[in-house]
Amino acid sequence: MSETQAKAVTSATSIESVSQEQRVFPPPEDFAKSARVGSRAAYDALYKRSIDDPAGFFAEQARELRWQAPPQQTLEWRAPHARWFQGGKLNLSDNCLDRHTETWRANKAAIIWEGEPGEVRVFTYRELLREVCRFANALQSLGIRSGDRVGIYMGMVPEAAIAMLACARIGAIHSVVFGGFAAEAVRDRMNDAQAKCVITQDGAFRRGAVVPLKPHVDKAVEQCPTVEHVIVLERTHDPIDMKPGRDHRWSELVEKASAKHTAPALDAEHPLFILYTSGTTGKPKGVMHTTAGYLLGAYLTTKYVFDMRDEDVYWCTADIGWVTGHSYIVYGPLSIGATVLMYEGAPNQPDPARFWQMIERHRVSIFYTAPTAIRTFVKWGDQYPNKHDLSSLRLLGSVGEPINPEAWMWYRKVIGGDRCPIVDTYWQTETGSIVMTPLPGAIASKPGSCSLPFFGISPKVLREDGSEAGVNEGGLLVIDKPWPSMLRTVWGDDERFKQQYFARFPGKYFTGDGARRDADGYFWVMGRIDDVVNVSGHRLGTAEIESALVSHAAVAEAAVVGVPDAMTGQALVAFVTLKGHEKPSAALNAKLMEHVAEEIGKFARPKEIRFAEAVPKTRSGKIMRRLLRDVAQGHETKGDMTTLEDIGVIAKLRAHEEE
Ligand code: PRX
């Protein structure tokens, strides 16, 4: 265990004493009566079966998917490599679209999309299938084949989902890059994935302004030798440069394409997507998921966790660029034939009532958002939700970081009218789908706890020596059995996959989170214990920000730490040492902020950059992050961005202790 991890476990242990949450909310009777899993006993029985006989359990569940050839073997586990449903052939897009169009759902709304300026577009399952087929044919006309990698760098437009489904249909591996990333981040991801094609749009509407996307792609692909094609959706109709031969307009491609496309049968373990996520080094990891296991995870959790019904209008506010958008805007809900609401823009455009207005307008019944958004709504005030009729809501969800009990209580009371159960869903890019959560009709909720594991998930809280932690004792959260939607590898770097996730406790998946388990067996996730920071639900590696800062000509060294923040959960504070001839100044501070925005994206800008005469290190050269965290929280800089901090004295005192 690294020094940081060890210290974090110590501090995780001490968190127990401050978290004295005692409130318990049993599932509302009405909800339980009609829920798929309607009692704790029913959950316990299903869970037990899923753990005692995972192969039998998942083979049975997998029959709810549509297979072109049935699987021969449910699981092959050669730790850390899992292969699920071998011999089986299926097509994910067929499961999400074609099979629904063969039922009454053909004319059911699959996606209701609202643009930030206010227009609404509805795609029925039949219409969505047609668009996906057209785009699949368009991709094939450009020579994109099964196994090729395709980047998707778009905003929240329905075409982003269409692009993903079209890739999945032809077996191309998509890699969605969040639209908030800068050109350099797009370039690095496309190069790592060796993408052949990038799909983007001219610009995206966000907070009343246009965020340019195509210009970033132009800049990025200049240095991406593998990219042969760029497809551009016209959304804002701003003028863009089009490079002949390389760039294609979405509208022109699909106009020529047939709306018929037969979904090929793909192997169960055919790679589905790569999604880059931050880790403990400067280089993001390409988390790779495959077809059948991932689909089953997304499908089953949508069915049981959201208890999703044909009558529901379901809204997940995540961005499609993150895993939540993959599993719970696109693949999970569409595989079950649900109606998904998708929104393009900001929650306060034109005013802070936008979300509540939309819930009222579309009669949303299931709403899934993030704690950081909830805290923002609390700050904006109850008057906005109170103005709107939210009585259509029947279930609320939370994801992305630990939710503080007060935000949970507000969510329940003000949004859920004290009537809706809340599912606090714990999972990660790597887990593919929700791994811990209350089932809304079966498991009583405790504010701040993600409660109990989903079917087939075997989480444990371990001490450093691998023994199991006692009741309420903080430790490291692992999952000690394989599950269908687990990541299969890190793209192009299987060694990193093994090291990162399976080296600490051989054969067990290490989440990187600290957790404790209470006397009722409920899990309380305390957050990352590695050098990953969760800012507004965005997962950022401190090493990535450090390397962005150090790439600036004025910077000699940088150390970035996460500190608690009332609004964003955690916030980044950067300590920067300048090169000899450079002097701290407010202008340089602003320039460095801008530099991080350009290298990674605006959302990765630290809350504060503080100049230090040296980054404190132990004698063996490790950055003393704990000390920096203390310093970052301990005293205010009061807006003075030019002071050179002398951390040397405290550092000398602590150096031995941190060793
Ligand atoms: O620290 C945990 C936190 O988010 C991390 C995963 O981030 P990412 O891969 O970006 O996926 C976010 C959406 C699934 C986890 O390691 N996290 C996520 N959900 C929760 C959470 N922490 C506590 N409670 C949650 N419900």
XYZ file of C-alpha atoms and ligand atoms in Angstrom:
685
model
C 0.000 0.000 0.000
C 1.249 3.460 -0.837
C 1.894 5.992 1.846
C -1.137 7.993 0.759
C -3.372 4.973 0.914
C -2.150 3.966 4.328
C -2.733 7.441 5.722
C -6.112 7.647 4.093
C -7.183 4.410 5.702
C -6.191 5.830 9.033
C -8.260 8.903 8.361
C -11.097 6.774 6.959
C -11.153 4.945 10.271
C -11.436 8.185 12.155
C -14.394 9.291 10.009
C -16.628 6.831 11.839
C -16.864 8.906 14.927
C -18.244 11.912 13.070
C -20.778 10.021 10.996
C -23.560 9.251 13.441
C -26.383 8.970 10.964
C -29.184 6.976 12.561
C -32.200 7.718 10.367
C -33.735 4.794 8.504
C -36.414 5.037 5.815
C -38.180 1.788 4.965
C -39.515 1.410 1.414
C -42.928 3.087 1.138
C -45.647 0.437 1.320
C -47.267 1.448 -1.950
C -43.977 1.270 -3.733
C -43.090 -2.099 -2.268
C -46.451 -3.570 -3.217
C -45.854 -3.240 -6.920
C -42.043 -3.393 -6.957
C -40.150 -6.157 -8.741
C -38.438 -6.989 -5.468
C -40.967 -6.102 -2.813
C -39.427 -7.140 0.499
C -36.138 -7.540 2.281
C -36.731 -11.284 2.422
C -37.185 -11.417 -1.350
C -33.947 -9.466 -1.852
C -32.064 -11.681 0.606
C -33.197 -14.825 -1.186
C -32.276 -13.551 -4.643
C -28.970 -12.178 -3.436
C -28.068 -15.434 -1.725
C -28.815 -17.370 -4.887
C -26.705 -14.950 -6.973
C -23.719 -15.465 -4.690
C -24.102 -19.209 -4.074
C -24.591 -20.019 -7.738
C -23.554 -17.038 -9.864
C -23.304 -19.097 -13.045
C -26.821 -20.451 -12.645
C -28.230 -17.123 -11.610
C -26.702 -15.090 -14.429
C -27.357 -17.754 -17.064
C -31.009 -17.499 -16.148
C -31.033 -13.683 -16.141
C -29.208 -13.568 -19.459
C -32.113 -15.349 -21.102
C -33.952 -12.035 -20.979
C -31.532 -10.704 -23.590
C -31.952 -11.573 -27.244
C -29.236 -13.919 -28.428
C -28.413 -14.855 -31.997
C -26.598 -17.884 -30.596
C -27.011 -18.942 -26.962
C -23.984 -18.894 -24.645
C -22.251 -22.195 -23.941
C -20.369 -21.270 -20.791
C -21.563 -18.647 -18.310
C -18.240 -17.735 -16.713
C -14.583 -18.438 -17.189
C -12.594 -16.815 -14.399
C -8.852 -16.828 -14.668
C -8.187 -14.018 -12.270
C -8.035 -11.203 -13.076
C -9.521 -12.051 -16.464
C -13.189 -12.876 -16.726
C -15.037 -14.075 -19.791
C -18.805 -14.189 -19.571
C -21.267 -16.010 -21.797
C -18.713 -17.508 -24.154
C -20.064 -19.025 -27.311
C -22.991 -16.615 -27.173
C -23.629 -14.208 -30.010
C -25.778 -11.122 -29.851
C -25.963 -7.515 -30.929
C -26.387 -4.810 -28.369
C -28.138 -2.426 -30.725
C -30.553 -5.206 -31.690
C -31.312 -5.661 -27.985
C -31.892 -1.937 -27.501
C -33.853 -1.290 -30.688
C -34.891 -4.001 -33.131
C -36.470 -6.248 -30.561
C -38.674 -3.452 -29.238
C -39.798 -2.486 -32.729
C -41.169 -6.002 -33.104
C -43.611 -5.315 -30.254
C -46.145 -2.616 -29.367
C -43.175 -0.501 -28.301
C -42.367 0.307 -31.925
C -44.231 3.587 -31.582
C -43.314 4.196 -27.973
C -41.048 7.171 -27.245
C -37.512 5.927 -26.771
C -35.860 9.321 -26.391
C -37.555 12.602 -25.588
C -34.910 15.235 -26.092
C -35.049 18.825 -25.004
C -32.531 21.295 -26.383
C -31.260 24.055 -24.174
C -33.010 26.705 -26.297
C -36.257 24.802 -25.647
C -37.061 22.701 -28.719
C -38.273 19.146 -28.130
C -37.617 16.153 -30.369
C -39.107 12.735 -29.802
C -37.712 9.515 -31.274
C -39.905 6.464 -31.109
C -38.155 3.104 -31.013
C -38.905 2.700 -34.708
C -37.509 6.131 -35.544
C -34.444 5.614 -33.404
C -33.756 2.301 -35.098
C -34.038 3.968 -38.487
C -31.553 6.692 -37.527
C -29.143 4.188 -36.031
C -29.327 2.006 -39.156
C -28.679 5.022 -41.368
C -25.703 6.053 -39.355
C -24.381 2.491 -39.138
C -24.524 2.343 -42.942
C -22.828 5.753 -43.136
C -19.988 4.547 -40.914
C -19.582 1.443 -43.035
C -19.554 3.540 -46.200
C -16.464 5.281 -44.791
C -14.785 1.941 -44.261
C -15.361 1.647 -40.523
C -15.378 -2.026 -39.614
C -15.914 -4.233 -36.596
C -13.125 -3.705 -34.075
C -12.177 -0.224 -35.354
C -12.125 2.502 -32.731
C -14.374 5.512 -33.141
C -14.124 8.632 -30.991
C -17.301 10.502 -30.072
C -16.796 14.068 -28.871
C -20.231 15.602 -28.662
C -22.617 17.437 -26.420
C -25.927 16.109 -25.132
C -27.707 15.654 -28.437
C -29.684 12.572 -29.473
C -27.157 11.981 -32.243
C -24.569 11.162 -29.562
C -26.722 8.194 -28.515
C -27.347 7.344 -32.172
C -23.603 7.356 -32.833
C -22.942 5.062 -29.870
C -25.676 2.629 -30.887
C -24.493 2.649 -34.509
C -20.942 1.800 -33.431
C -22.233 -0.965 -31.190
C -24.329 -2.236 -34.086
C -21.420 -2.691 -36.467
C -19.017 -3.831 -33.755
C -16.889 -0.676 -33.840
C -15.519 0.206 -30.406
C -16.620 3.652 -29.326
C -14.691 5.924 -27.055
C -16.764 8.873 -25.925
C -14.777 11.872 -24.742
C -16.680 14.308 -22.527
C -17.376 17.537 -24.448
C -15.759 19.573 -21.651
C -12.310 18.177 -22.425
C -9.817 20.342 -24.301
C -8.146 19.498 -27.630
C -5.047 18.032 -25.970
C -7.124 15.592 -23.952
C -9.032 14.565 -27.083
C -5.753 14.060 -28.931
C -4.242 11.872 -26.202
C -7.326 9.686 -25.953
C -7.696 9.263 -29.708
C -4.042 8.362 -30.010
C -4.185 5.867 -27.177
C -7.244 4.235 -28.753
C -5.762 4.555 -32.270
C -9.099 5.854 -33.464
C -9.928 5.725 -37.150
C -12.808 8.174 -37.012
C -14.015 10.972 -34.738
C -17.660 12.033 -34.558
C -18.310 15.553 -33.348
C -20.571 18.559 -33.835
C -19.930 22.151 -34.851
C -20.648 23.413 -31.367
C -22.879 22.723 -28.387
C -25.351 24.993 -26.623
C -24.446 25.438 -22.991
C -25.614 28.122 -20.592
C -26.920 30.267 -23.400
C -23.600 30.246 -25.252
C -21.980 28.104 -27.915
C -19.185 25.781 -26.855
C -17.056 25.041 -29.923
C -16.314 21.347 -30.485
C -15.235 20.943 -34.114
C -12.358 23.466 -33.725
C -11.025 21.349 -30.830
C -11.191 18.244 -32.991
C -9.367 20.064 -35.794
C -6.586 20.936 -33.391
C -6.521 17.463 -31.851
C -6.490 15.362 -35.004
C -3.630 17.333 -36.523
C -1.588 15.115 -34.244
C -3.619 11.926 -34.568
C -2.101 9.958 -37.426
C -4.667 7.161 -37.242
C -7.748 9.377 -37.683
C -8.957 9.139 -41.289
C -12.439 10.601 -40.938
C -14.208 13.292 -38.960
C -18.004 13.399 -39.016
C -19.615 16.674 -38.023
C -23.184 17.074 -36.878
C -24.563 20.547 -37.528
C -26.118 21.683 -34.266
C -25.388 25.384 -33.853
C -24.741 26.066 -37.551
C -21.744 28.213 -36.770
C -19.192 28.357 -39.576
C -16.583 25.605 -39.354
C -13.579 24.550 -41.391
C -14.119 21.356 -43.333
C -11.055 19.507 -44.556
C -11.871 17.881 -47.895
C -11.529 14.120 -47.904
C -11.322 13.915 -44.120
C -14.375 15.784 -42.898
C -17.963 14.804 -43.625
C -21.228 16.437 -42.665
C -23.529 14.131 -40.708
C -26.587 15.297 -42.689
C -25.002 14.538 -46.055
C -23.806 11.112 -44.973
C -27.138 9.940 -43.624
C -29.090 11.396 -46.518
C -27.369 8.918 -48.802
C -27.593 6.006 -46.374
C -30.224 3.287 -46.316
C -32.458 3.033 -43.247
C -32.142 -0.749 -43.317
C -29.284 -2.523 -41.651
C -29.099 -6.071 -40.388
C -27.465 -6.286 -36.984
C -24.574 -8.743 -37.205
C -24.143 -11.400 -34.527
C -21.196 -10.404 -32.335
C -19.323 -12.483 -29.803
C -20.405 -12.030 -26.205
C -16.906 -10.802 -25.361
C -16.633 -8.489 -28.369
C -15.214 -5.155 -27.097
C -18.009 -2.595 -26.842
C -16.386 0.588 -25.641
C -13.345 2.211 -24.149
C -13.948 4.979 -21.663
C -10.992 6.921 -20.345
C -10.934 7.601 -16.660
C -8.470 9.125 -14.247
C -6.166 7.013 -12.199
C -3.158 7.542 -10.029
C -0.755 8.394 -12.822
C -0.764 11.265 -15.283
C -2.025 9.027 -18.072
C -5.776 8.291 -18.155
C -6.781 4.649 -18.322
C -8.878 3.310 -21.168
C -11.360 1.157 -19.270
C -12.599 -1.514 -21.651
C -16.023 -3.127 -21.505
C -17.357 -5.938 -23.641
C -20.766 -6.656 -25.074
C -22.890 -9.236 -23.280
C -21.736 -8.903 -19.679
C -21.916 -5.121 -19.792
C -25.352 -5.199 -21.375
C -26.648 -7.655 -18.806
C -25.354 -5.470 -15.951
C -26.913 -2.311 -17.384
C -30.175 -4.113 -18.152
C -30.596 -5.852 -14.793
C -29.751 -2.826 -12.683
C -32.130 -0.658 -14.716
C -34.832 -3.244 -14.176
C -34.327 -3.762 -10.455
C -32.707 -0.605 -9.098
C -34.929 1.841 -10.960
C -37.754 -0.684 -11.018
C -38.327 0.659 -14.492
C -41.766 0.254 -16.099
C -43.215 0.939 -19.491
C -45.207 3.844 -18.055
C -42.151 5.592 -16.647
C -40.542 8.715 -18.006
C -37.008 8.423 -16.805
C -34.437 11.201 -16.640
C -30.763 10.813 -15.871
C -29.012 14.183 -15.829
C -25.494 12.797 -16.366
C -23.479 13.616 -19.453
C -23.086 10.961 -22.082
C -19.324 11.502 -21.826
C -19.229 9.709 -18.473
C -20.079 6.132 -17.676
C -23.416 7.084 -16.117
C -24.501 8.437 -19.485
C -23.437 5.204 -21.178
C -25.165 2.804 -18.816
C -28.158 4.835 -17.658
C -29.050 7.139 -20.532
C -28.360 4.778 -23.391
C -27.794 1.073 -22.851
C -29.687 0.195 -19.659
C -32.943 2.070 -20.285
C -33.112 1.344 -24.013
C -32.422 -2.348 -23.491
C -35.479 -2.517 -21.266
C -37.626 -0.476 -23.678
C -37.977 2.595 -21.462
C -38.735 6.215 -22.306
C -35.656 8.330 -21.642
C -35.636 12.083 -21.279
C -32.395 13.661 -22.431
C -31.502 17.310 -21.871
C -28.869 19.283 -23.694
C -28.014 22.146 -21.409
C -27.401 23.683 -18.035
C -29.741 23.361 -15.031
C -30.009 27.128 -14.639
C -30.776 28.093 -18.199
C -32.776 30.281 -18.481
C -33.240 30.136 -14.695
C -32.715 27.746 -11.774
C -36.200 26.267 -12.186
C -35.337 24.586 -15.508
C -35.087 21.027 -14.174
C -38.318 21.250 -12.186
C -40.089 22.825 -15.102
C -38.946 19.908 -17.261
C -40.089 17.337 -14.714
C -43.508 18.972 -14.740
C -43.630 19.358 -18.536
C -42.651 15.769 -19.329
C -44.229 14.154 -16.250
C -40.916 12.594 -15.252
C -41.368 9.694 -12.848
C -37.768 8.606 -12.175
C -35.052 11.207 -11.673
C -31.353 10.314 -11.343
C -28.778 12.980 -10.553
C -25.592 13.680 -8.578
C -24.989 14.968 -5.028
C -23.084 17.990 -6.318
C -26.149 18.991 -8.354
C -28.380 18.448 -5.327
C -26.185 20.716 -3.192
C -26.392 23.350 -5.902
C -30.193 23.104 -5.936
C -30.183 23.523 -2.153
C -28.107 26.670 -2.547
C -30.415 28.096 -5.217
C -33.377 27.660 -2.897
C -36.625 25.747 -2.450
C -38.663 28.392 -4.243
C -37.670 26.947 -7.628
C -38.824 23.354 -7.119
C -41.757 24.550 -5.029
C -43.145 26.481 -7.990
C -43.579 23.284 -10.004
C -45.741 20.203 -9.883
C -43.355 17.347 -9.094
C -46.081 14.860 -8.230
C -45.243 12.656 -11.221
C -42.000 11.585 -9.493
C -42.014 8.154 -7.884
C -38.321 7.358 -7.472
C -35.129 9.387 -7.024
C -31.535 8.338 -7.557
C -28.112 9.668 -6.653
C -24.700 8.781 -8.056
C -21.123 9.942 -8.318
C -19.903 10.570 -4.796
C -20.945 10.010 -1.224
C -24.088 12.025 -0.580
C -24.079 13.973 2.653
C -27.133 13.154 4.784
C -28.437 16.735 4.756
C -28.487 16.870 0.959
C -30.180 13.447 1.006
C -32.881 14.716 3.384
C -33.477 17.805 1.248
C -33.728 15.659 -1.889
C -36.242 13.410 -0.220
C -38.348 16.196 1.213
C -38.270 18.985 -1.352
C -37.985 16.984 -4.583
C -39.466 13.670 -3.512
C -42.305 15.157 -1.449
C -41.386 12.747 1.390
C -42.945 10.062 -0.744
C -40.286 8.834 -3.163
C -37.640 6.321 -2.178
C -34.053 7.341 -2.941
C -31.545 4.929 -4.425
C -27.979 5.973 -3.583
C -26.154 4.009 -6.243
C -22.477 3.253 -5.805
C -20.463 2.181 -8.816
C -17.571 3.183 -11.075
C -16.523 3.393 -14.701
C -14.791 0.087 -14.076
C -17.809 -1.717 -12.632
C -19.924 -0.884 -15.690
C -23.158 -0.862 -13.737
C -24.420 -0.205 -10.216
C -22.817 -2.517 -7.652
C -24.288 -1.269 -4.375
C -27.642 0.378 -3.812
C -30.868 -0.043 -1.957
C -33.551 -1.743 -4.067
C -36.372 0.758 -3.704
C -39.130 -1.685 -2.767
C -37.016 -3.960 -0.629
C -34.210 -2.286 1.263
C -34.616 0.441 3.865
C -32.465 3.497 3.156
C -30.094 5.267 5.497
C -29.119 8.743 4.296
C -25.505 8.642 3.123
C -25.230 4.867 2.762
C -25.343 2.993 -0.527
C -26.652 0.148 1.640
C -26.307 -3.370 0.217
C -24.783 -5.109 -2.792
C -26.633 -5.770 -6.031
C -27.081 -9.363 -7.197
C -23.837 -11.196 -7.776
C -21.694 -8.487 -6.171
C -19.536 -9.574 -3.275
C -18.025 -6.473 -1.632
C -15.725 -6.652 1.386
C -14.023 -4.058 3.544
C -10.463 -5.177 4.157
C -7.653 -4.159 6.413
C -4.219 -3.570 4.961
C -3.226 -7.150 5.749
C -6.202 -8.497 3.795
C -8.243 -9.539 6.803
C -11.814 -8.364 6.965
C -12.458 -5.160 8.904
C -14.806 -5.293 11.860
C -18.133 -3.521 12.253
C -17.742 0.208 11.584
C -14.031 -0.161 11.051
C -12.845 1.798 8.017
C -10.886 -0.113 5.405
C -10.383 -0.758 1.722
C -13.351 -1.638 -0.438
C -12.879 -4.668 -2.686
C -15.154 -6.936 -4.690
C -13.943 -10.470 -4.329
C -15.912 -12.239 -7.064
C -16.200 -11.446 -10.776
C -19.432 -9.927 -12.094
C -20.733 -9.681 -15.670
C -20.199 -5.945 -16.296
C -16.726 -5.652 -14.775
C -14.037 -4.056 -16.904
C -12.054 -6.594 -18.868
C -8.779 -4.730 -19.162
C -7.139 -1.343 -19.613
C -6.954 -0.719 -23.346
C -3.493 -1.587 -24.611
C -2.088 -2.051 -21.116
C -3.130 -5.272 -19.465
C -0.228 -4.966 -17.052
C -1.663 -1.714 -15.723
C -5.059 -3.399 -15.364
C -3.492 -6.121 -13.231
C -1.393 -3.726 -11.182
C -4.076 -1.142 -10.611
C -6.946 -3.373 -9.647
C -5.724 -6.820 -8.692
C -2.212 -6.504 -7.269
C -3.089 -5.151 -3.838
C -5.219 -8.188 -2.916
C -4.530 -10.917 -5.468
C -7.653 -12.159 -7.210
C -9.813 -9.426 -5.696
C -10.885 -6.254 -7.457
C -9.750 -3.189 -5.499
C -12.052 -0.197 -6.010
C -9.691 2.528 -4.787
C -12.349 3.582 -2.260
C -12.389 3.496 1.500
C -15.525 2.198 3.209
C -16.967 0.810 6.389
C -19.790 -1.561 7.069
C -22.200 -0.907 9.927
C -23.852 -3.339 12.312
C -26.707 -3.911 9.837
C -24.254 -4.809 7.097
C -24.808 -1.491 5.298
C -21.880 -0.064 3.368
C -20.772 3.534 3.815
C -18.363 4.573 1.088
C -15.994 7.245 2.313
C -14.394 8.195 -0.962
C -11.158 7.626 -2.794
C -8.087 6.701 -0.868
C -5.754 7.011 -3.817
C -4.715 10.182 -5.582
C -8.000 10.497 -7.382
C -10.191 13.458 -6.495
C -13.916 13.710 -7.118
C -14.845 17.289 -8.044
C -18.541 17.816 -8.774
C -18.756 14.141 -9.651
C -15.883 14.474 -12.147
C -13.133 12.061 -11.442
C -9.724 13.701 -11.703
C -6.273 12.293 -11.099
C -4.072 14.712 -9.186
C -1.132 13.440 -11.224
C -2.843 14.539 -14.442
C -3.286 18.092 -13.179
C 0.277 18.107 -11.895
C 1.638 17.086 -15.257
C -0.496 19.745 -16.963
C 0.916 22.404 -14.630
C 4.483 21.257 -15.029
C 4.103 21.449 -18.809
C 3.904 25.252 -18.433
C 7.231 26.997 -19.064
C 7.203 28.883 -15.752
C 6.592 25.870 -13.523
C 9.308 23.778 -11.923
C 7.173 21.500 -9.836
C 3.560 21.038 -8.814
C 1.660 19.094 -6.206
C -2.112 18.900 -6.323
C -4.317 17.764 -3.463
C -8.043 17.364 -2.925
C -9.709 19.174 -0.027
C -13.320 18.949 1.156
C -15.654 21.486 -0.426
C -19.216 22.178 0.643
C -20.498 22.515 -2.899
C -18.355 20.334 -5.158
C -17.641 17.542 -2.657
C -13.926 17.908 -3.127
C -11.910 20.712 -4.668
C -8.390 20.869 -6.042
C -5.660 22.978 -4.526
C -2.380 23.155 -6.430
C 0.960 24.045 -4.899
C 3.309 25.301 -7.548
C 7.044 25.932 -7.429
C 8.263 28.307 -10.097
C 11.451 28.158 -12.099
C 14.251 30.323 -10.689
C 13.711 33.429 -12.740
C 9.900 33.454 -12.444
C 8.103 35.578 -9.867
C 4.682 34.789 -8.409
C 1.996 37.158 -9.593
C -1.762 37.266 -9.947
C -1.326 37.332 -13.717
C 0.779 34.172 -13.687
C -1.728 32.529 -11.394
C -4.491 33.259 -13.899
C -2.303 32.037 -16.754
C -1.692 28.719 -15.011
C -5.423 28.277 -14.435
C -5.985 28.896 -18.130
C -3.201 26.472 -18.972
C -4.917 23.652 -17.060
C -8.168 24.505 -18.869
C -6.374 24.244 -22.196
C -4.533 21.052 -21.378
C -7.392 19.142 -19.793
C -10.596 21.168 -19.714
C -12.190 23.990 -17.763
C -13.754 21.604 -15.286
C -10.281 20.514 -14.169
C -9.120 23.990 -13.116
C -8.012 24.008 -9.485
C -10.005 26.065 -7.033
C -6.735 27.640 -5.930
C -3.187 27.728 -7.130
C -0.718 28.565 -4.395
C 2.910 29.377 -5.010
C 5.341 27.635 -2.710
C 9.080 27.965 -2.392
C 9.351 24.203 -2.604
C 7.002 21.259 -2.757
C 7.620 19.468 0.544
C 8.925 15.944 0.223
C 10.005 13.147 2.460
C 13.640 12.133 2.418
C 12.808 9.371 -0.005
C 11.302 11.940 -2.365
C 7.578 11.365 -1.922
C 5.413 14.477 -1.993
C 3.969 15.054 1.453
C 0.355 15.221 0.374
C -1.104 14.920 3.830
C 0.847 17.959 4.910
C -0.280 19.844 1.842
C -3.877 18.889 2.487
C -3.544 20.249 6.011
C -1.965 23.435 4.728
C -4.613 23.789 2.023
C -7.407 23.495 4.561
C -5.668 25.162 7.447
C -5.394 28.745 6.407
C -6.991 30.996 3.907
C -4.980 32.768 1.286
C -7.702 35.437 1.245
C -7.483 35.935 -2.457
C -3.820 36.871 -2.359
C -2.454 34.864 -5.214
C 1.053 36.244 -5.186
C 2.363 35.084 -1.824
C 5.179 32.624 -1.828
C 4.423 30.138 0.903
C 7.167 28.745 3.027
C 6.038 25.282 3.929
C 9.623 24.297 4.628
C 9.545 24.547 8.380
C 6.508 22.370 8.969
C 7.746 20.060 6.263
C 11.013 19.501 8.069
C 9.158 18.665 11.240
C 6.933 16.213 9.448
C 9.399 14.652 7.026
C 10.383 11.902 9.360
C 6.820 11.142 10.400
C 5.632 10.805 6.804
C 8.434 8.493 5.774
O -15.371 7.230 -5.171
C -16.483 6.587 -5.755
C -17.435 7.629 -6.287
O -17.110 7.803 -7.659
C -16.041 6.933 -8.020
C -16.230 6.433 -9.430
O -16.172 7.496 -10.324
P -16.488 7.267 -11.865
O -15.726 6.098 -12.356
O -16.275 8.565 -12.535
O -18.008 6.883 -11.912
C -18.959 7.781 -11.415
C -20.349 7.275 -11.730
C -20.591 5.863 -11.477
C -16.072 5.834 -7.006
O -14.821 5.184 -6.897
N -18.859 7.233 -6.183
C -19.704 6.965 -7.199
N -20.941 6.734 -6.719
C -20.889 6.843 -5.379
C -19.556 7.157 -5.030
N -19.181 7.295 -3.749
C -20.116 7.144 -2.793
N -21.409 6.865 -3.056
C -21.853 6.713 -4.317
N -23.125 6.455 -4.554
